[in-house]
Coordinates of C-alpha atoms (C1' of nucleotides) in Angstrom, one line a residue:
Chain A
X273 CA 0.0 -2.6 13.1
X274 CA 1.8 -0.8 10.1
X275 CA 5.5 -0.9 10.9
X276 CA 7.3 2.3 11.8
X277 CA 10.9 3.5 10.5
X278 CA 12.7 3.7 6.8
X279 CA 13.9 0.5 7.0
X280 CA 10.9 -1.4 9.0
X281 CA 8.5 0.1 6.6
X282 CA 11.1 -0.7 3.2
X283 CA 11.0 -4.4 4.3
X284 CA 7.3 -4.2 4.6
X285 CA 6.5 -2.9 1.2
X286 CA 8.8 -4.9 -0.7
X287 CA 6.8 -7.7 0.5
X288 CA 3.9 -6.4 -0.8
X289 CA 5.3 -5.3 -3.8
X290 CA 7.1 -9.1 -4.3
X291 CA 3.2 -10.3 -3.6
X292 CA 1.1 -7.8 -5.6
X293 CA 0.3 -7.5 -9.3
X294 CA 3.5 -6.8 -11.7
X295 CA 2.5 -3.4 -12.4
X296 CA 0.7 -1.0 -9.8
X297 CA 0.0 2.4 -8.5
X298 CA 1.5 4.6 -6.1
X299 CA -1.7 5.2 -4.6
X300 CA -3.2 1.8 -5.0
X301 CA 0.4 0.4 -2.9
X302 CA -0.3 3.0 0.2
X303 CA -3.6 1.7 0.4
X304 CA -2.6 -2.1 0.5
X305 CA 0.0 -0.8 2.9
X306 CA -2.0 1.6 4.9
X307 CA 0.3 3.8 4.6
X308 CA 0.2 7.8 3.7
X309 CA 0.8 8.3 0.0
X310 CA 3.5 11.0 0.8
X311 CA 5.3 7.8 3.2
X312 CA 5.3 5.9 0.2
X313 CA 6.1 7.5 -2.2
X314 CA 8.8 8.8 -0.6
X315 CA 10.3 4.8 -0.3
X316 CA 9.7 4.3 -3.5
X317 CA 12.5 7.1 -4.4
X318 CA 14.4 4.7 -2.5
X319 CA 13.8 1.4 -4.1
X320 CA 13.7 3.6 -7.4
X321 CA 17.5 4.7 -7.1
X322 CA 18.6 1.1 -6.2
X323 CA 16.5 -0.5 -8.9
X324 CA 14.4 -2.5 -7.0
X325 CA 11.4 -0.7 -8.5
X326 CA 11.2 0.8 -12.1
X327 CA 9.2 3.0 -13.2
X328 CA 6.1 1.4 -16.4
X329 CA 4.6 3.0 -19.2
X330 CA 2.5 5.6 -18.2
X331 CA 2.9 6.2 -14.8
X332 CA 3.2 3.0 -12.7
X333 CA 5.3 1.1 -11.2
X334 CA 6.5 -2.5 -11.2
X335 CA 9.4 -4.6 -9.7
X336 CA 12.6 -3.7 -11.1
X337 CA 15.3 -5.9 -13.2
X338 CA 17.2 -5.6 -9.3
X339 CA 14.8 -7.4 -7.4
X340 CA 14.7 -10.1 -10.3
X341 CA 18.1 -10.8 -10.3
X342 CA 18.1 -10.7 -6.0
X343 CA 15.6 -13.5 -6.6
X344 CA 17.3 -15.4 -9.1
X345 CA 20.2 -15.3 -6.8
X346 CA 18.3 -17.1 -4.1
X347 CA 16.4 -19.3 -5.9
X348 CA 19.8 -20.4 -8.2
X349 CA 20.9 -21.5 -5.1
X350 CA 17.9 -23.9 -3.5
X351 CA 14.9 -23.9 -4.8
X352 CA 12.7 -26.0 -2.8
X353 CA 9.6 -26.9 -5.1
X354 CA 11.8 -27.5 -7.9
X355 CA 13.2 -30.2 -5.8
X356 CA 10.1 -31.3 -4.1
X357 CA 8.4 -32.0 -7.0
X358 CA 10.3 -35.4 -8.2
X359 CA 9.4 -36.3 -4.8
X360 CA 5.9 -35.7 -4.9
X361 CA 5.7 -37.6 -8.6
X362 CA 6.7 -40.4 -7.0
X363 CA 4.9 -40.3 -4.1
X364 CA 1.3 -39.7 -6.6
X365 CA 2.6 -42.6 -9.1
X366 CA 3.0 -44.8 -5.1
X367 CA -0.5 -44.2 -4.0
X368 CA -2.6 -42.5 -6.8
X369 CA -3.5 -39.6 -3.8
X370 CA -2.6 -35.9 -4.2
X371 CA 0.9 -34.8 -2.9
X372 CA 1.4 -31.2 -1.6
X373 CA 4.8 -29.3 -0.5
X374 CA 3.8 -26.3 1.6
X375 CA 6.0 -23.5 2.7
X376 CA 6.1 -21.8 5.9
X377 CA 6.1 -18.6 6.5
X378 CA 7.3 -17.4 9.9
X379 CA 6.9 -13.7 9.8
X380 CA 2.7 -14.5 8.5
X381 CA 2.8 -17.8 10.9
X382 CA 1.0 -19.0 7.7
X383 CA 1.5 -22.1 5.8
X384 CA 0.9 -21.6 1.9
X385 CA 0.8 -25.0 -0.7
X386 CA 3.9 -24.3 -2.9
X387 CA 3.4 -27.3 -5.1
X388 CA 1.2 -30.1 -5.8
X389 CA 0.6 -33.1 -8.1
X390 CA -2.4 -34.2 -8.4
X391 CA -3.9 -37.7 -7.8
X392 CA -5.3 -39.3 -10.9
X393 CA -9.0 -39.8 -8.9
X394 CA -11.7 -37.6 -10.0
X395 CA -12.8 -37.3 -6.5
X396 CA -9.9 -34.5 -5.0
X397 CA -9.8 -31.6 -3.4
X398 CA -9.5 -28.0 -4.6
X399 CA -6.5 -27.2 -3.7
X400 CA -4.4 -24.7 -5.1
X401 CA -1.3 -23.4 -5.0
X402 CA -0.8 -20.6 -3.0
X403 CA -3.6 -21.9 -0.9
X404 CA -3.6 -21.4 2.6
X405 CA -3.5 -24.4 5.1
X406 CA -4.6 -23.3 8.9
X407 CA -1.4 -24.7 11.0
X408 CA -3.6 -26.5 13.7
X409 CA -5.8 -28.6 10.8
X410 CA -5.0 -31.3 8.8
X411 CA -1.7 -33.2 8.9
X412 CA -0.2 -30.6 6.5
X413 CA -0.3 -27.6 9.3
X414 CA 0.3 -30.0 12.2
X415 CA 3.3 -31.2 10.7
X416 CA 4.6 -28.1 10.8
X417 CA 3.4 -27.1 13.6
X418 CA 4.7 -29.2 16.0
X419 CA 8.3 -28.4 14.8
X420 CA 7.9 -24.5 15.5
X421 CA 9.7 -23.3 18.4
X422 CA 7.3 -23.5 21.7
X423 CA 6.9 -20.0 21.4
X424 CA 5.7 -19.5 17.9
X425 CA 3.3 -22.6 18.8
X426 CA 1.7 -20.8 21.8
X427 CA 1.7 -17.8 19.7
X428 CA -0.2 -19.9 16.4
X429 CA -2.5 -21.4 18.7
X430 CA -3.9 -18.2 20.5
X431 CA -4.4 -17.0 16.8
X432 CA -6.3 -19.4 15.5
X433 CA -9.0 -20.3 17.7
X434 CA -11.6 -22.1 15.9
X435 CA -11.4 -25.0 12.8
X436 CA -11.8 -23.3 9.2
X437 CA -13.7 -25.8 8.0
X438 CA -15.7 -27.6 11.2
X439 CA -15.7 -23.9 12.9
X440 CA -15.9 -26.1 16.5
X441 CA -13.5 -25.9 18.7
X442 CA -10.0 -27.6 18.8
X443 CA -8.8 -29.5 21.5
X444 CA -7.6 -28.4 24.4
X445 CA -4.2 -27.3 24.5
X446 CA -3.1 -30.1 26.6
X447 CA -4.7 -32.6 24.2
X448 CA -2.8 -30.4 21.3
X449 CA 0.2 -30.3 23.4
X450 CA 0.0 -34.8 23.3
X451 CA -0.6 -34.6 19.7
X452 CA 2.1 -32.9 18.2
X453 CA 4.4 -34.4 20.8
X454 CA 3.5 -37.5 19.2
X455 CA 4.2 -36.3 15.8
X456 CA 7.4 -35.5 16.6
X457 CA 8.4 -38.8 18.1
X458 CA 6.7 -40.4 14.7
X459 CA 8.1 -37.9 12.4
X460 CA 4.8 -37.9 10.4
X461 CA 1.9 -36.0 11.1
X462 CA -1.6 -38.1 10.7
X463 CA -4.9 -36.6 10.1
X464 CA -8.7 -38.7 9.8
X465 CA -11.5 -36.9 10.0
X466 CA -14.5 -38.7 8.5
X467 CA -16.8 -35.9 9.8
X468 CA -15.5 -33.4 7.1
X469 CA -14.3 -36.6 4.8
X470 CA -10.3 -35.4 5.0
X471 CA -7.8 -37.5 6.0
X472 CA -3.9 -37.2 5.3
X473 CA -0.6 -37.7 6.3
X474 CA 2.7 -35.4 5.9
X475 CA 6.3 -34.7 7.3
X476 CA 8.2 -32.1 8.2
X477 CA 11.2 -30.6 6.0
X478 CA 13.9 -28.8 7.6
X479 CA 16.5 -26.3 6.2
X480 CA 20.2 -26.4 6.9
X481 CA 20.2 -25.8 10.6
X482 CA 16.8 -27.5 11.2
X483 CA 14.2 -24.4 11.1
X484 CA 11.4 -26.0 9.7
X485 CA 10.5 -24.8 5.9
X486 CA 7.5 -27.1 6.0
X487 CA 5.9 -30.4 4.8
X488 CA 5.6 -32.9 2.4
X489 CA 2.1 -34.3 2.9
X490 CA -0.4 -36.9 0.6
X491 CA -4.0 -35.9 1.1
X492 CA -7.4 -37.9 0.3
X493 CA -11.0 -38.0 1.0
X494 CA -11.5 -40.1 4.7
X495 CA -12.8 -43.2 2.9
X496 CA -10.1 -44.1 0.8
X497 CA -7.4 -43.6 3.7
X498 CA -8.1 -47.5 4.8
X499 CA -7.6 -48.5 1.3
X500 CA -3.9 -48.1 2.3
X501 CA -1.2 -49.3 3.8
X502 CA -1.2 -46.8 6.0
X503 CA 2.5 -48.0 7.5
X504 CA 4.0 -47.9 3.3
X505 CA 2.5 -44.3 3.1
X506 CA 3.8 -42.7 6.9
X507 CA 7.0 -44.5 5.5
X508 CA 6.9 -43.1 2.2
X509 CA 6.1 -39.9 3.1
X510 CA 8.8 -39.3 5.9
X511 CA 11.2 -40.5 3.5
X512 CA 9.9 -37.9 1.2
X513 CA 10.4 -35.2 3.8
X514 CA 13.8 -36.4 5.1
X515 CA 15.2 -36.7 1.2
X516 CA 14.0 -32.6 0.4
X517 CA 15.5 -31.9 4.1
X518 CA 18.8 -33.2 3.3
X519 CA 18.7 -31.5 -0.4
X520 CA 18.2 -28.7 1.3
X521 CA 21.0 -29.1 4.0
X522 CA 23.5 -29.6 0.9
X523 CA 22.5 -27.0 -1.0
X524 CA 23.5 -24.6 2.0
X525 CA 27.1 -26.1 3.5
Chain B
X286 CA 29.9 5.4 -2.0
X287 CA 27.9 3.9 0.1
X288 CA 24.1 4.3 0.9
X289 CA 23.0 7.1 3.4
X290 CA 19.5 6.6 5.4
X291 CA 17.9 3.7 7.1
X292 CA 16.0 2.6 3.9
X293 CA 18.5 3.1 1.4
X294 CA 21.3 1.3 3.5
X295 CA 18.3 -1.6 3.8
X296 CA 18.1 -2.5 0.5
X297 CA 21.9 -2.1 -0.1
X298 CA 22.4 -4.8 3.0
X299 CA 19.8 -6.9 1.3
X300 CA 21.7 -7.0 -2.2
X301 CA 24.6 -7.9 -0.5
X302 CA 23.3 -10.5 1.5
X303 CA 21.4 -12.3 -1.7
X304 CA 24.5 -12.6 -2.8
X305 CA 26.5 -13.4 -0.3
X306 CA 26.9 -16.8 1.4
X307 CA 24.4 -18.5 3.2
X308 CA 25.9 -17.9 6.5
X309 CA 27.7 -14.7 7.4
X310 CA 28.5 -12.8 10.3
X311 CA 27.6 -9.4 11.6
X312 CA 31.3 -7.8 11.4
X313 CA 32.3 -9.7 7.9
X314 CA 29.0 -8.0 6.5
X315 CA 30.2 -4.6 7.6
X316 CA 33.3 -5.0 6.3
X317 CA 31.5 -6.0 2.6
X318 CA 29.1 -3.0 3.1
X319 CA 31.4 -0.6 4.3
X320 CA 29.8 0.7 7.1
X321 CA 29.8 0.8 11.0
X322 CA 29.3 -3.0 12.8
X323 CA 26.7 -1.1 14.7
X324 CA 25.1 0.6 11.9
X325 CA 24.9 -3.1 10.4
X326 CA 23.8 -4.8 13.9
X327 CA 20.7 -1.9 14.1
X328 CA 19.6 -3.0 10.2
X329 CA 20.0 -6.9 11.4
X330 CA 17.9 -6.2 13.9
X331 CA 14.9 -4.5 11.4
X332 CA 15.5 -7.3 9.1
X333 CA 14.9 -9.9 11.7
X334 CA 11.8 -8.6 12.7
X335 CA 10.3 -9.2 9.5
X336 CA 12.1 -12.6 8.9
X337 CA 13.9 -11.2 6.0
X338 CA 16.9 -12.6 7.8
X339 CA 17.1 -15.0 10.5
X340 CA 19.8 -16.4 13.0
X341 CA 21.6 -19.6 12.1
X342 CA 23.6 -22.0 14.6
X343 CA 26.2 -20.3 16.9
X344 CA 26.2 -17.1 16.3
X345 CA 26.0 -16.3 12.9
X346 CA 23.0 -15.0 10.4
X347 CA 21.6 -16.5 7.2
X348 CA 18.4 -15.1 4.8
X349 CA 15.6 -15.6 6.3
X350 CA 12.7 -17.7 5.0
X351 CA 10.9 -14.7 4.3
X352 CA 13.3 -14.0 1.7
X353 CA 13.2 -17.0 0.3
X354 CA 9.4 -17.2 -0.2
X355 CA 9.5 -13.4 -1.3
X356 CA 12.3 -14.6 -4.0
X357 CA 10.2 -17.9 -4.6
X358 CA 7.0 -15.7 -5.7
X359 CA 8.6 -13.6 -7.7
X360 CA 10.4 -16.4 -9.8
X361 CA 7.3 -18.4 -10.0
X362 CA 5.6 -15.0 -12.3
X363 CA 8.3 -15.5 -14.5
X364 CA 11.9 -17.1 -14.6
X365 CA 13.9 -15.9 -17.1
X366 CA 16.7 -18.3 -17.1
X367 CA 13.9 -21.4 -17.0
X368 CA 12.5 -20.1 -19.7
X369 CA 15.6 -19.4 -22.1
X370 CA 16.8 -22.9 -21.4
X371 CA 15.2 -24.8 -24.4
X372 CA 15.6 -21.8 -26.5
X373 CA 19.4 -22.2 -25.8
X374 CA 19.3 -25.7 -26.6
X375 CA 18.2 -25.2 -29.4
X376 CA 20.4 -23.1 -31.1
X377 CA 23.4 -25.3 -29.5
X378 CA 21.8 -28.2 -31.5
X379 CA 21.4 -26.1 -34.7
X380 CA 25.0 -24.5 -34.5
X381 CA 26.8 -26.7 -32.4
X382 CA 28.3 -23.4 -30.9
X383 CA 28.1 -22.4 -27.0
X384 CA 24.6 -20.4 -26.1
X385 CA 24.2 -17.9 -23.5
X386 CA 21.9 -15.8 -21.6
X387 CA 22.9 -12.7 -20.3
X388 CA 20.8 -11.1 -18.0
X389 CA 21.4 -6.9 -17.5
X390 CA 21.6 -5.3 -14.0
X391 CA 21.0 -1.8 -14.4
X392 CA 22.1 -1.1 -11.0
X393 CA 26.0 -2.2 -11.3
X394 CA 25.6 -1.5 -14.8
X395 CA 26.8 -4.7 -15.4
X396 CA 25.7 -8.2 -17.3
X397 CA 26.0 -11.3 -15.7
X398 CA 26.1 -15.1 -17.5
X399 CA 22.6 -16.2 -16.1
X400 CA 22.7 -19.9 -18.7
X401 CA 24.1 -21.3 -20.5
X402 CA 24.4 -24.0 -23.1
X403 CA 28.0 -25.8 -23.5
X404 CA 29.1 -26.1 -27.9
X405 CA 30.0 -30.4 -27.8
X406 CA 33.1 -28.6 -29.7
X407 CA 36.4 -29.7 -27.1
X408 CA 37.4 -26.3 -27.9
X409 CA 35.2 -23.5 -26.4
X410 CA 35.5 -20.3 -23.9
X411 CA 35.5 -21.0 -19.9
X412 CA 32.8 -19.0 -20.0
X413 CA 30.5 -20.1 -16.6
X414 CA 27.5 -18.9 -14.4
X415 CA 27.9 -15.3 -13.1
X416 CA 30.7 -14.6 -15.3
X417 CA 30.8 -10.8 -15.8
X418 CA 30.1 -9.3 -19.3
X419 CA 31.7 -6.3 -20.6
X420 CA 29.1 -4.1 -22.0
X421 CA 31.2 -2.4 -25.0
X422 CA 32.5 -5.1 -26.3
X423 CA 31.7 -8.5 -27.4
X424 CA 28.4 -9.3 -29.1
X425 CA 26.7 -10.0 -25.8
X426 CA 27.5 -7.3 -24.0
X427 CA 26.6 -4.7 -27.1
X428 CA 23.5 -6.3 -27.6
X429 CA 22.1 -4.7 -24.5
X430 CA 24.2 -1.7 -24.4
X431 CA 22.7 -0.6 -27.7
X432 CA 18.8 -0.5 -26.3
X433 CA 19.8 1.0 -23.2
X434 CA 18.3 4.5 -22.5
X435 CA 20.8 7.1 -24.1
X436 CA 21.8 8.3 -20.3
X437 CA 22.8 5.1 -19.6
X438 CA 24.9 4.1 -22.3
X439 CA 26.8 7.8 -21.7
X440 CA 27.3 6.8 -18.3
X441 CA 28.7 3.2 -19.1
X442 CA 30.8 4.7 -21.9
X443 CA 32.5 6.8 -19.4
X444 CA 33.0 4.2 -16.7
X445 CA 34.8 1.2 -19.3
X446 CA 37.2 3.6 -21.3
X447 CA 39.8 0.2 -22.0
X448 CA 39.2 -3.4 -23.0
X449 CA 38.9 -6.2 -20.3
X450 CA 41.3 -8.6 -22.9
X451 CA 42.9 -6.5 -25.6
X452 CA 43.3 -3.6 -22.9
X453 CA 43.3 -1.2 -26.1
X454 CA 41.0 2.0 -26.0
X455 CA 37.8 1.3 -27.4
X456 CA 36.8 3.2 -30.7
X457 CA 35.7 6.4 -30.5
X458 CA 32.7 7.7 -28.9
X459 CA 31.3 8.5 -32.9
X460 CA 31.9 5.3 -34.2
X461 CA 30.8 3.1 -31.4
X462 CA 27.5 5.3 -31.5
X463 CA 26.9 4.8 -35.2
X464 CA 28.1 0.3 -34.6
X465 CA 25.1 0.7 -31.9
X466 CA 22.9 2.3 -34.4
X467 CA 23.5 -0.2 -36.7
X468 CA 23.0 -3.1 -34.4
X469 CA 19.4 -1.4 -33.4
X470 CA 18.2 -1.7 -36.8
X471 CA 19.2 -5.0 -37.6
X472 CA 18.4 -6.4 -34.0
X473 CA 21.3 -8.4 -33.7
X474 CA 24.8 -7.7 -32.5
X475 CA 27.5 -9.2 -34.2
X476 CA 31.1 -9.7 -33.2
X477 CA 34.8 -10.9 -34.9
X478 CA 37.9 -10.2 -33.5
X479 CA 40.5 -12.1 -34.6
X480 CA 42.8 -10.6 -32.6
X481 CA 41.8 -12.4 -29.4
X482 CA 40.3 -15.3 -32.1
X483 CA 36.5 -14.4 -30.5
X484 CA 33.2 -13.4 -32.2
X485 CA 29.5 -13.9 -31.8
X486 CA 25.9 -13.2 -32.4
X487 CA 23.9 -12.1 -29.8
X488 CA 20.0 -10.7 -29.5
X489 CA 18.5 -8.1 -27.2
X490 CA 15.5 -9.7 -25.2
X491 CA 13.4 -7.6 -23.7
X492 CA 10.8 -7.1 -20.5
X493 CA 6.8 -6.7 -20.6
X494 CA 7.3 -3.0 -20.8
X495 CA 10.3 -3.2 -23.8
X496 CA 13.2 -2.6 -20.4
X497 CA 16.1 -4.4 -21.5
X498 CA 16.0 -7.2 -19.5
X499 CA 19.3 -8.9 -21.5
X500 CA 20.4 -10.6 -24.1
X501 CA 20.8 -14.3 -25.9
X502 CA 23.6 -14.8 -27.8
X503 CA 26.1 -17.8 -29.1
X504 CA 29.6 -17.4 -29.1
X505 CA 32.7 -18.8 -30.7
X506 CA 36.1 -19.0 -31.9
X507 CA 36.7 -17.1 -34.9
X508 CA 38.2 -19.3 -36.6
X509 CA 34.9 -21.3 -36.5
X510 CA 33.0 -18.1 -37.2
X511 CA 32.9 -18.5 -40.7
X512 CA 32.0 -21.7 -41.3
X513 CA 28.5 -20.7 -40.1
X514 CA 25.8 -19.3 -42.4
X515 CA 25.9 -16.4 -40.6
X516 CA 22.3 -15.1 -41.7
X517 CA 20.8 -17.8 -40.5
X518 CA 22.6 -17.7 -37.1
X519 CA 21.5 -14.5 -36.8
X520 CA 18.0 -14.9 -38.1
X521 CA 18.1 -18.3 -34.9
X522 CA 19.7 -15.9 -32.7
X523 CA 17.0 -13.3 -33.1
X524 CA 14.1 -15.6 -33.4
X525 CA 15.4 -17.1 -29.8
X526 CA 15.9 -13.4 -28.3
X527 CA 12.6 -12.2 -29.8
X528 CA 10.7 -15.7 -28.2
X529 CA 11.8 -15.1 -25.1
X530 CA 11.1 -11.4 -24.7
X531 CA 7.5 -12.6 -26.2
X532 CA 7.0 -15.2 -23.3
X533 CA 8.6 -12.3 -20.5
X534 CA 5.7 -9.8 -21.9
X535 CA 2.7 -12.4 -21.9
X536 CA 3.5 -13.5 -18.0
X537 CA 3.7 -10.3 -16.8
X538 CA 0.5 -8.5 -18.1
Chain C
dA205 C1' -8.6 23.2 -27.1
dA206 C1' -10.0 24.0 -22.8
dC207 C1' -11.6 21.9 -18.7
dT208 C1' -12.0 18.5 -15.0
dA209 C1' -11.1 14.6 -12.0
dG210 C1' -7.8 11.9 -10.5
dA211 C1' -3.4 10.9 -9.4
dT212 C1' 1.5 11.9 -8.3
dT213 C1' 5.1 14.8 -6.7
dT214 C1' 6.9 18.5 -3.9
dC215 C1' 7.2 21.2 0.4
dC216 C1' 8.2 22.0 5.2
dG217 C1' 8.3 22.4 10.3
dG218 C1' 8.2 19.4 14.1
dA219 C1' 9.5 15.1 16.0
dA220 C1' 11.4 10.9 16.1
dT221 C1' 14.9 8.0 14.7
dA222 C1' 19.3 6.9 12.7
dC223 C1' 24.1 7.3 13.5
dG224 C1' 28.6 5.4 15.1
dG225 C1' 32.3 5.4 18.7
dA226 C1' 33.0 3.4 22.9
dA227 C1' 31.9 0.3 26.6
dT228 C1' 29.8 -4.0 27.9
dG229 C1' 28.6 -8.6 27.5
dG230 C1' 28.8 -13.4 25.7
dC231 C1' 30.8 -17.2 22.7
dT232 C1' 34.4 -19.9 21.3
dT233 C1' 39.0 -21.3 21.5
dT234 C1' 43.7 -22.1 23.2
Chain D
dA2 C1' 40.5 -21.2 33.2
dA3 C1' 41.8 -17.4 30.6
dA4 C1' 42.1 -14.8 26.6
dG5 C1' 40.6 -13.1 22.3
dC6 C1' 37.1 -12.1 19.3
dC7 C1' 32.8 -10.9 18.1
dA8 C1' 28.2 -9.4 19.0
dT9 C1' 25.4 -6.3 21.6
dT10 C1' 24.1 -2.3 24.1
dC11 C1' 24.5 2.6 25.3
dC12 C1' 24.0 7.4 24.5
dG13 C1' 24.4 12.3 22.9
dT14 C1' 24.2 14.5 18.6
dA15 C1' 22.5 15.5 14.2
dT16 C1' 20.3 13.9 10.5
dT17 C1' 16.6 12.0 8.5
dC18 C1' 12.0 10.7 8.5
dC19 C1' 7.2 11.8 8.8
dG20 C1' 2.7 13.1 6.7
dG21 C1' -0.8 16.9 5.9
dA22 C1' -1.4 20.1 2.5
dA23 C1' -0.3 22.6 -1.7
dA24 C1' 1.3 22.4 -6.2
dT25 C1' 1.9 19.6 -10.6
dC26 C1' 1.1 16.6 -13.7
dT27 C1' -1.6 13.2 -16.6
dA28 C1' -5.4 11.3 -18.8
dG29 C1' -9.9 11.5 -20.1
dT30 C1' -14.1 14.4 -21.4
dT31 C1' -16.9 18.2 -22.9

DNA sequence: AACTAGATTTCCGGAATACGGAATGGCTTT
DNA sequence: AAAGCCATTCCGTATTCCGGAAATCTAGTT
């Protein structure tokens, strides 16, 4: 479960470190990690002497000024919901529905909502950013879904068993298998569900040599979905998709 | 020189990558780390694993959308050069002179041109994104070399001992302590050389935890230097550094 | 001020892993 | 089709890592 080696286990913690609060405890970062304190603290000598941790006031810890600037190096160079969310104004000003960019992570084989714009109806969903969207729901995960390698969708589907929110069964995984090979002939992932009142369409957005980063999608509760075109707003939101994929293609030659 | 140990060798690989290109190969990294192609290959591998970094088309690596999102989360808490923008603009408006962040890496020692904010003035320095800063001379680069911890300014003391333009020897150790003493009080750094017809007013801007984090600053010709108020440029230029050290401390606690 | 509870830091022997030169295997190019 | 280049694997050695336990340190309390 917990990786083994220097380097396996730096990787590992740096994630948690990037994801936890900005200042924490040796102690409080082995147990997050499930790691021995002595393990830790011994990696965080090393992150300490290359200045991807500092030490706080008192005696904590936080991410150092050298992970910051390793960031800002990145992120200088594409930052994907900065673009996206131009994208996703336009598409909320097009249809008055709420517009989401998720992210996928590989190494979690989780999708996370990045950005969002709301629609101006009162009647919306919850969603939040950093939210998690379960890969074989909606038309947000499906999008992405279908555009993982075969293995990784084997590997997602074994996971994830049951529906978060209908807790029945999914499909079958020949049914699945149709579904998202339909989605990748469309280019748009479509979701209806009047049992749960969810409905949604998104597209997938691809990186510089076509790994999937993830979708693009316009959600809404079930009974407005008729209200619209639904042709404009597949059309819409594929364009969407295909103008942050090609951003993103630039940003990287 | 370089790193010893799997960790330590990790997170030097990873610096090095972040800012590198977007697409590199296994031996050309070696050759920019210094080390052994299978030393590198083994660390390739560990990063892999975690998606840290990831194969690209033919055979050739790129980061890895792991790194991305860890970079992504860690910009979202709080993005220094986002946040200086406005401040920069504003003092461009008020001064018509260029306006610059400079953000401190305490492990190269070294400041870096993180923004920056273009004087309408035809004449002005090519100074441009990831341009190097001197620390001992130079308003900017004095502004954070007076609040570093007394250690470190020893050590960067010792490893600049001549100019990067004049080339002449720097004053003495006594007199540059007593110009960084002065600069403490007053919380601004000011510079005039007509020599290389250069000078500036830069401010310290500091992290949650009072770390130097950088420095804002506005720079000029010296010919031009007088024509400013210069208390009120360097009341702006404090205000601005003291702002953004405020909004650095309130997103991180 | 002295004490206590909690945390961090150091220590150390045993074991696992990192190390890197050299050989192999696989792309890409001429 | 062949050659050159680069990535990958192999393997014996030696270094580093590992983690329980002891020693220190810090902060809070009596």
């Amino acid at each position: 479960m917990v990786p083994k080696g220097a380097a396996d286990r730096l990787a590992y913690l740096l994630k948690l470190i990037a994801s936890g609060p900005p200042r924490f405890a040796l102690g409080e970062l082995a147990l997050r990690a499930d790691l021995p304190v002595s393990s830790v603290h011994r990696l965080l000598q090393v992150m300490l002497r290359s200045g991807l941790v500092e030490r706080g006031a008192g005696q904590s810890y936080r991410p150092g000024r050298e992970l910051h600037r390793l960031a800002s190096q990145l992120v200088a160079r594409f930052d994907l919901g900065r673009s996206a969310r131009p994208l996703l104004q336009d598409l909320v000003e097009q249809f008055h529905e709420t517009a989401v960019l998720c992210v996928y992570s590989p190494a979690q084989r989780r999708a996370i909502i990045s950005e969002m714009v709301h629609t101006p109806h009162p009647l919306r969903f919850a969603v939040e950013r950093g939210g998690e969207i379960s890969l074989p729901w909606g038309s947000l995960g499906r999008a992405v879904l279908a555009f993982l390698p075969p293995g990784e969708i084997e590997a997602v589907m074994r996971e994830n068993s049951t529906g978060p929110l209908t807790g029945r069964a999914r499909s079958t995984r020949k049914e699945m298998e149709a579904e998202l090979a339909a989605i990748r002939v469309e280019g748009v992932a479509r979701y209806y569900d009047p049992a749960i009142d969810i409905a949604g369409v998104s597209g997938p957005v691809f990186g510089a040599e076509r790994e999937i980063l993830g979708c693009i999608g316009v959600t809404m509760p079930s009974k407005r979905y008729q209200l619209h075109l639904e042709d404009d707003l597949a059309l819409a939101v594929r364009g969407a998709a295909r103008r942050l994929s090609e951003m993103a293609a630039i940003s990287h030659s």
